[in-house]
Amino acid sequence: MRNKTMLLALLFSVNALAATPQELLKQYEGQAKQESPAFSGFSAERGASFFRTARNHSNGQKVSCATCHTADPRNQGKTRANKVIEPMATIANPQRFTDAAKVEKWFGRNCKDVLERACNAQEKGDYIQYLISIK
Amino acid sequence: MKSWMQFLVLITSITSTSALLASGGAEGGGSQMSPVTNAKWKAECSSCHMLYHPGLLPERSWGKMMGGLDKHFGENASLDPATRDEITRFLVTNSADKSDNRRSSRINQSIPANAAPLRISETRYFTSKHDEISPVTFKRKSIGSAANCIACHQGAEKGNFSESQVKIPR
């Protein structure tokens, strides 16, 4: 009985460790290594500054991730069309970074909107690292 | 007449009458748009803005809209081709020029044949229906802009824009 309980507990903890944000990070790590041989891991700090840095968009406006997601990713954000965006930080919204296709869809759109180019794997990994690190 | 035959006649007349009533209310020239739905349309077209009913614009507008999602009102709203095509088909099937409810027909009639507007708020139907609303009201924080139908028309996403149900927030 005790063995069974322990086995069950182990299974659950393994399951929790294999949570999808980590799996996504693994995938981006693989890509990042291909993109740059000098890759040396993801950084929550770099992700945080990436999130907040405002860029001069060719439309004349200054934009950053925080423009819509707010400077505190534990908060709800708002789209330009007045629709609520659920928080990006996993502590406030455990659904984040659990669906690879969804994550790629939004990186694809929003990187082009904010940076006017695609994001590389280093940037994507740093971004996720930051948002899962927030307490 | 045998009783089972009478019963059959009765049932047949009841079903045909209710079918007539249903088509008259929902599609056959009713005043409100029919409550159509498609899972991909619902999921993809309401993450950034309210869900706009296909009966609000004609086919040519939806075609133009879905062909330019990479520059969708200044934002990138690209979809994978399969999802985009499925949603386009749904929008076209239920577009204003393919619906016979009164509101869709009037929206459609208010658009010149050579125009394919992307903003519902730029159609003559919209501007004439909202001529008593000041631009300041549209800019209220609780509303945002004329694109946010649902702020005042609670049933907007289901295609219900009935004037009696309008509540303009402070």
Coordinates of C-alpha atoms in Angstrom, one line a residue:
Chain A
M1 CA 0.0 0.0 0.0
R2 CA 2.7 2.4 1.0
N3 CA 4.7 1.5 -2.0
K4 CA 1.7 2.1 -4.2
T5 CA 1.2 5.5 -2.7
M6 CA 4.8 6.5 -3.2
L7 CA 4.7 5.3 -6.8
L8 CA 1.6 7.3 -7.4
A9 CA 3.2 10.4 -5.8
L10 CA 6.3 9.9 -8.0
L11 CA 4.2 9.6 -11.1
F12 CA 2.4 12.8 -10.3
S13 CA 5.6 14.7 -9.6
V14 CA 7.2 13.4 -12.8
N15 CA 4.1 14.6 -14.6
A16 CA 4.4 18.0 -13.0
L17 CA 8.1 18.3 -13.9
A18 CA 7.3 17.5 -17.5
A19 CA 4.9 20.4 -17.7
T20 CA 4.7 21.8 -21.1
P21 CA 6.5 25.2 -20.6
Q22 CA 9.6 23.1 -19.9
E23 CA 9.0 21.0 -23.0
L24 CA 8.6 24.2 -25.0
L25 CA 11.8 25.5 -23.6
K26 CA 13.6 22.3 -24.6
Q27 CA 12.3 22.7 -28.2
Y28 CA 13.5 26.3 -28.4
E29 CA 16.8 25.3 -26.8
G30 CA 17.3 22.9 -29.7
Q31 CA 16.5 25.6 -32.2
A32 CA 18.6 28.2 -30.5
K33 CA 21.6 25.9 -30.6
Q34 CA 21.1 25.5 -34.3
E35 CA 20.7 29.2 -34.8
S36 CA 23.8 30.1 -32.8
P37 CA 26.7 27.8 -31.7
A38 CA 27.4 30.3 -28.9
F39 CA 24.1 29.6 -27.3
S40 CA 24.5 29.4 -23.5
G41 CA 21.0 29.0 -22.1
F42 CA 17.9 31.1 -21.6
S43 CA 17.8 34.0 -19.1
A44 CA 14.7 35.3 -17.3
E45 CA 16.5 38.7 -16.9
R46 CA 17.0 39.0 -20.6
G47 CA 13.4 38.0 -21.1
A48 CA 12.2 40.7 -18.7
S49 CA 14.1 43.4 -20.5
F50 CA 12.9 42.1 -23.9
F51 CA 9.3 42.3 -22.5
R52 CA 9.6 45.9 -21.4
T53 CA 11.8 47.4 -24.0
A54 CA 9.9 49.8 -26.2
R55 CA 10.8 49.9 -29.8
N56 CA 10.2 52.6 -32.3
H57 CA 7.7 51.2 -34.8
S58 CA 7.6 52.4 -38.3
N59 CA 4.1 53.7 -37.7
G60 CA 5.6 56.3 -35.4
Q61 CA 4.5 54.7 -32.1
K62 CA 6.6 53.2 -29.3
V63 CA 5.6 49.6 -28.7
S64 CA 6.6 46.8 -26.4
C65 CA 5.1 43.6 -25.2
A66 CA 4.0 45.6 -22.1
T67 CA 2.0 47.9 -24.3
C68 CA -0.9 45.4 -24.4
H69 CA 0.2 42.9 -21.6
T70 CA 0.9 45.7 -19.1
A71 CA 4.3 46.1 -17.3
D72 CA 3.3 43.5 -14.7
P73 CA 2.6 40.2 -16.6
R74 CA 0.6 38.9 -13.6
N75 CA -2.1 41.4 -14.6
Q76 CA -4.7 41.1 -17.3
G77 CA -3.9 43.1 -20.4
K78 CA -6.0 44.7 -23.0
T79 CA -6.0 44.5 -26.8
R80 CA -6.3 47.7 -28.9
A81 CA -9.9 46.6 -29.6
N82 CA -10.7 46.6 -25.9
K83 CA -10.7 42.9 -25.3
V84 CA -9.2 41.5 -22.1
I85 CA -5.9 39.5 -22.5
E86 CA -5.5 36.9 -19.7
P87 CA -2.2 37.3 -17.8
M88 CA 1.0 36.0 -19.4
A89 CA 2.8 34.9 -16.2
T90 CA 2.1 31.3 -15.4
I91 CA 1.7 32.0 -11.7
A92 CA -1.4 34.0 -12.6
N93 CA -2.5 31.9 -15.6
P94 CA -1.3 28.3 -15.6
Q95 CA -2.7 27.8 -19.1
R96 CA 0.1 29.8 -20.6
F97 CA 2.8 27.9 -22.6
T98 CA 0.9 24.6 -22.6
D99 CA 0.0 24.6 -26.3
A100 CA 2.9 24.7 -28.7
A101 CA 0.9 25.7 -31.7
K102 CA -0.8 28.6 -29.8
V103 CA 2.5 29.9 -28.6
E104 CA 4.0 29.8 -32.1
K105 CA 0.9 31.5 -33.5
W106 CA 1.2 34.4 -31.1
F107 CA 5.0 34.8 -31.3
G108 CA 4.5 34.8 -35.1
R109 CA 1.9 37.6 -35.0
N110 CA 3.2 39.7 -32.1
C111 CA 6.9 39.7 -33.0
K112 CA 6.0 41.1 -36.4
D113 CA 3.7 43.7 -34.7
V114 CA 6.2 44.8 -32.1
L115 CA 9.6 44.2 -33.6
E116 CA 8.6 44.2 -37.3
R117 CA 10.5 40.9 -37.7
A118 CA 10.3 37.3 -36.5
C119 CA 11.7 36.5 -33.1
N120 CA 14.6 34.0 -32.9
A121 CA 14.6 31.0 -30.6
Q122 CA 16.8 32.8 -28.1
E123 CA 14.3 35.5 -27.6
K124 CA 11.4 33.1 -27.4
G125 CA 13.1 31.0 -24.8
D126 CA 14.1 34.1 -22.7
Y127 CA 10.6 35.3 -22.9
I128 CA 9.1 32.1 -21.6
Q129 CA 11.9 31.7 -19.0
Y130 CA 10.9 35.2 -17.7
L131 CA 7.2 34.5 -17.6
I132 CA 7.5 31.2 -15.8
S133 CA 10.0 32.6 -13.3
I134 CA 7.7 35.3 -11.9
K135 CA 6.5 34.6 -8.4
Chain B
M1 CA -61.2 8.9 -41.8
K2 CA -59.5 6.3 -39.7
S3 CA -58.2 7.6 -36.5
W4 CA -54.6 6.8 -37.3
M5 CA -54.9 8.8 -40.5
Q6 CA -56.4 11.7 -38.7
F7 CA -53.4 11.6 -36.3
L8 CA -51.0 11.5 -39.2
V9 CA -52.6 14.5 -40.8
L10 CA -52.5 16.4 -37.5
I11 CA -48.8 15.6 -37.0
T12 CA -47.9 16.6 -40.5
S13 CA -49.7 19.9 -40.3
I14 CA -48.1 20.7 -36.9
T15 CA -44.6 20.0 -38.2
S16 CA -45.0 21.9 -41.4
T17 CA -46.5 24.9 -39.6
S18 CA -43.7 25.0 -37.1
A19 CA -41.1 24.7 -39.8
L20 CA -42.7 27.6 -41.6
L21 CA -42.7 29.7 -38.4
A22 CA -39.1 28.8 -37.7
S23 CA -37.9 29.8 -41.2
G24 CA -39.9 32.9 -41.1
G25 CA -38.4 33.9 -37.7
A26 CA -34.8 33.0 -38.2
E27 CA -33.9 33.2 -41.9
G28 CA -36.8 33.9 -44.1
G29 CA -36.7 37.6 -43.9
G30 CA -36.7 38.0 -40.1
S31 CA -35.4 41.2 -38.6
Q32 CA -32.4 39.8 -36.7
M33 CA -29.5 37.8 -38.2
S34 CA -29.7 34.1 -37.6
P35 CA -27.5 32.8 -34.8
V36 CA -24.9 31.0 -37.0
T37 CA -21.8 29.5 -35.6
N38 CA -18.5 27.8 -36.4
A39 CA -15.9 26.7 -33.8
K40 CA -12.8 28.1 -35.7
W41 CA -14.5 31.4 -36.4
K42 CA -15.4 31.7 -32.7
A43 CA -12.0 30.8 -31.5
E44 CA -9.9 32.8 -33.9
C45 CA -12.0 35.9 -34.6
S46 CA -12.6 36.8 -31.0
S47 CA -9.2 36.7 -29.3
C48 CA -8.5 40.4 -30.0
H49 CA -11.9 41.9 -30.6
M50 CA -15.6 41.0 -30.2
L51 CA -17.0 38.3 -32.5
Y52 CA -18.5 40.0 -35.6
H53 CA -21.5 38.2 -37.2
P54 CA -20.9 37.3 -40.9
G55 CA -24.2 39.0 -41.7
L56 CA -22.7 42.4 -41.0
L57 CA -20.7 42.6 -44.3
P58 CA -21.0 41.3 -47.9
E59 CA -19.0 38.5 -49.3
R60 CA -16.6 40.8 -51.1
S61 CA -15.7 42.5 -47.8
W62 CA -15.0 39.2 -46.1
G63 CA -12.9 38.1 -49.0
K64 CA -10.8 41.2 -48.8
M65 CA -10.5 40.9 -45.0
M66 CA -9.4 37.3 -45.0
G67 CA -7.0 37.9 -47.9
G68 CA -5.1 40.6 -45.8
L69 CA -4.9 39.1 -42.3
D70 CA -1.2 39.9 -42.1
K71 CA -2.2 43.6 -42.1
H72 CA -5.5 43.4 -40.2
F73 CA -6.3 47.0 -39.1
G74 CA -2.6 47.5 -38.5
E75 CA -2.0 44.2 -36.7
N76 CA -0.7 40.8 -37.8
A77 CA -3.6 38.3 -37.5
S78 CA -2.2 35.6 -39.8
L79 CA -3.8 32.2 -39.7
D80 CA -2.6 28.9 -41.1
P81 CA -4.1 28.4 -44.6
A82 CA -6.6 25.6 -43.6
T83 CA -8.1 27.6 -40.7
R84 CA -8.2 30.8 -42.8
D85 CA -10.0 29.0 -45.7
E86 CA -12.6 27.3 -43.4
I87 CA -13.4 30.6 -41.7
T88 CA -13.6 32.4 -45.1
R89 CA -16.1 29.8 -46.3
F90 CA -18.2 30.2 -43.2
L91 CA -18.2 34.0 -43.5
V92 CA -19.1 33.9 -47.2
T93 CA -21.9 31.5 -46.7
N94 CA -23.5 33.7 -44.1
S95 CA -22.5 37.1 -45.5
A96 CA -24.9 40.0 -45.7
D97 CA -25.5 39.6 -49.4
K98 CA -26.4 35.9 -48.9
S99 CA -28.7 36.4 -45.9
D100 CA -32.3 37.5 -46.2
N101 CA -32.9 39.0 -42.8
R102 CA -33.8 42.6 -42.9
R103 CA -30.7 44.0 -41.2
S104 CA -28.2 42.2 -43.4
S105 CA -30.2 43.2 -46.5
R106 CA -30.2 46.9 -45.5
I107 CA -26.5 46.9 -44.6
N108 CA -25.8 45.3 -48.0
Q109 CA -28.0 47.8 -49.9
S110 CA -26.2 50.7 -48.2
I111 CA -22.9 49.7 -49.7
P112 CA -22.1 50.8 -53.2
A113 CA -21.5 47.9 -55.6
N114 CA -17.9 48.9 -56.3
A115 CA -17.0 49.2 -52.6
A116 CA -15.8 46.5 -50.2
P117 CA -15.6 48.2 -46.8
L118 CA -13.7 46.5 -44.0
R119 CA -15.2 48.6 -41.3
I120 CA -18.9 48.0 -40.6
S121 CA -18.9 51.5 -38.9
E122 CA -18.1 53.0 -42.3
T123 CA -21.2 51.7 -44.0
R124 CA -24.0 54.1 -44.7
Y125 CA -26.4 51.8 -42.8
F126 CA -24.2 52.1 -39.7
T127 CA -23.7 55.9 -39.8
S128 CA -27.4 56.6 -40.4
K129 CA -28.4 54.3 -37.5
H130 CA -25.9 55.9 -35.1
D131 CA -26.2 59.6 -36.2
E132 CA -27.5 60.5 -32.7
I133 CA -24.5 59.1 -30.9
S134 CA -21.7 61.6 -30.5
P135 CA -18.1 60.7 -31.2
V136 CA -17.3 61.5 -27.5
T137 CA -19.7 58.7 -26.5
F138 CA -18.0 56.2 -28.7
K139 CA -14.7 57.2 -27.0
R140 CA -15.9 56.5 -23.5
K141 CA -13.7 54.1 -21.6
S142 CA -16.5 51.6 -21.2
I143 CA -17.0 51.6 -25.0
G144 CA -13.6 52.3 -26.6
S145 CA -14.7 52.8 -30.2
A146 CA -17.6 52.3 -32.7
A147 CA -16.1 48.9 -33.4
N148 CA -17.0 47.6 -30.0
C149 CA -20.7 46.8 -30.8
I150 CA -21.1 44.6 -27.7
A151 CA -20.6 47.5 -25.3
C152 CA -24.1 48.7 -26.1
H153 CA -25.7 45.8 -28.0
Q154 CA -25.4 42.9 -25.6
G155 CA -26.6 40.4 -28.2
A156 CA -24.2 41.6 -30.9
E157 CA -22.1 38.4 -31.1
K158 CA -25.3 36.5 -31.8
G159 CA -26.3 38.9 -34.4
N160 CA -29.0 40.6 -32.3
F161 CA -28.9 44.4 -32.7
S162 CA -32.5 45.0 -31.6
E163 CA -32.9 48.7 -30.7
S164 CA -35.1 47.8 -27.7
Q165 CA -32.1 46.0 -26.1
V166 CA -29.6 48.8 -26.4
K167 CA -28.0 49.9 -23.2
I168 CA -25.3 52.6 -23.6
P169 CA -22.9 52.4 -20.7
R170 CA -21.8 55.5 -18.8

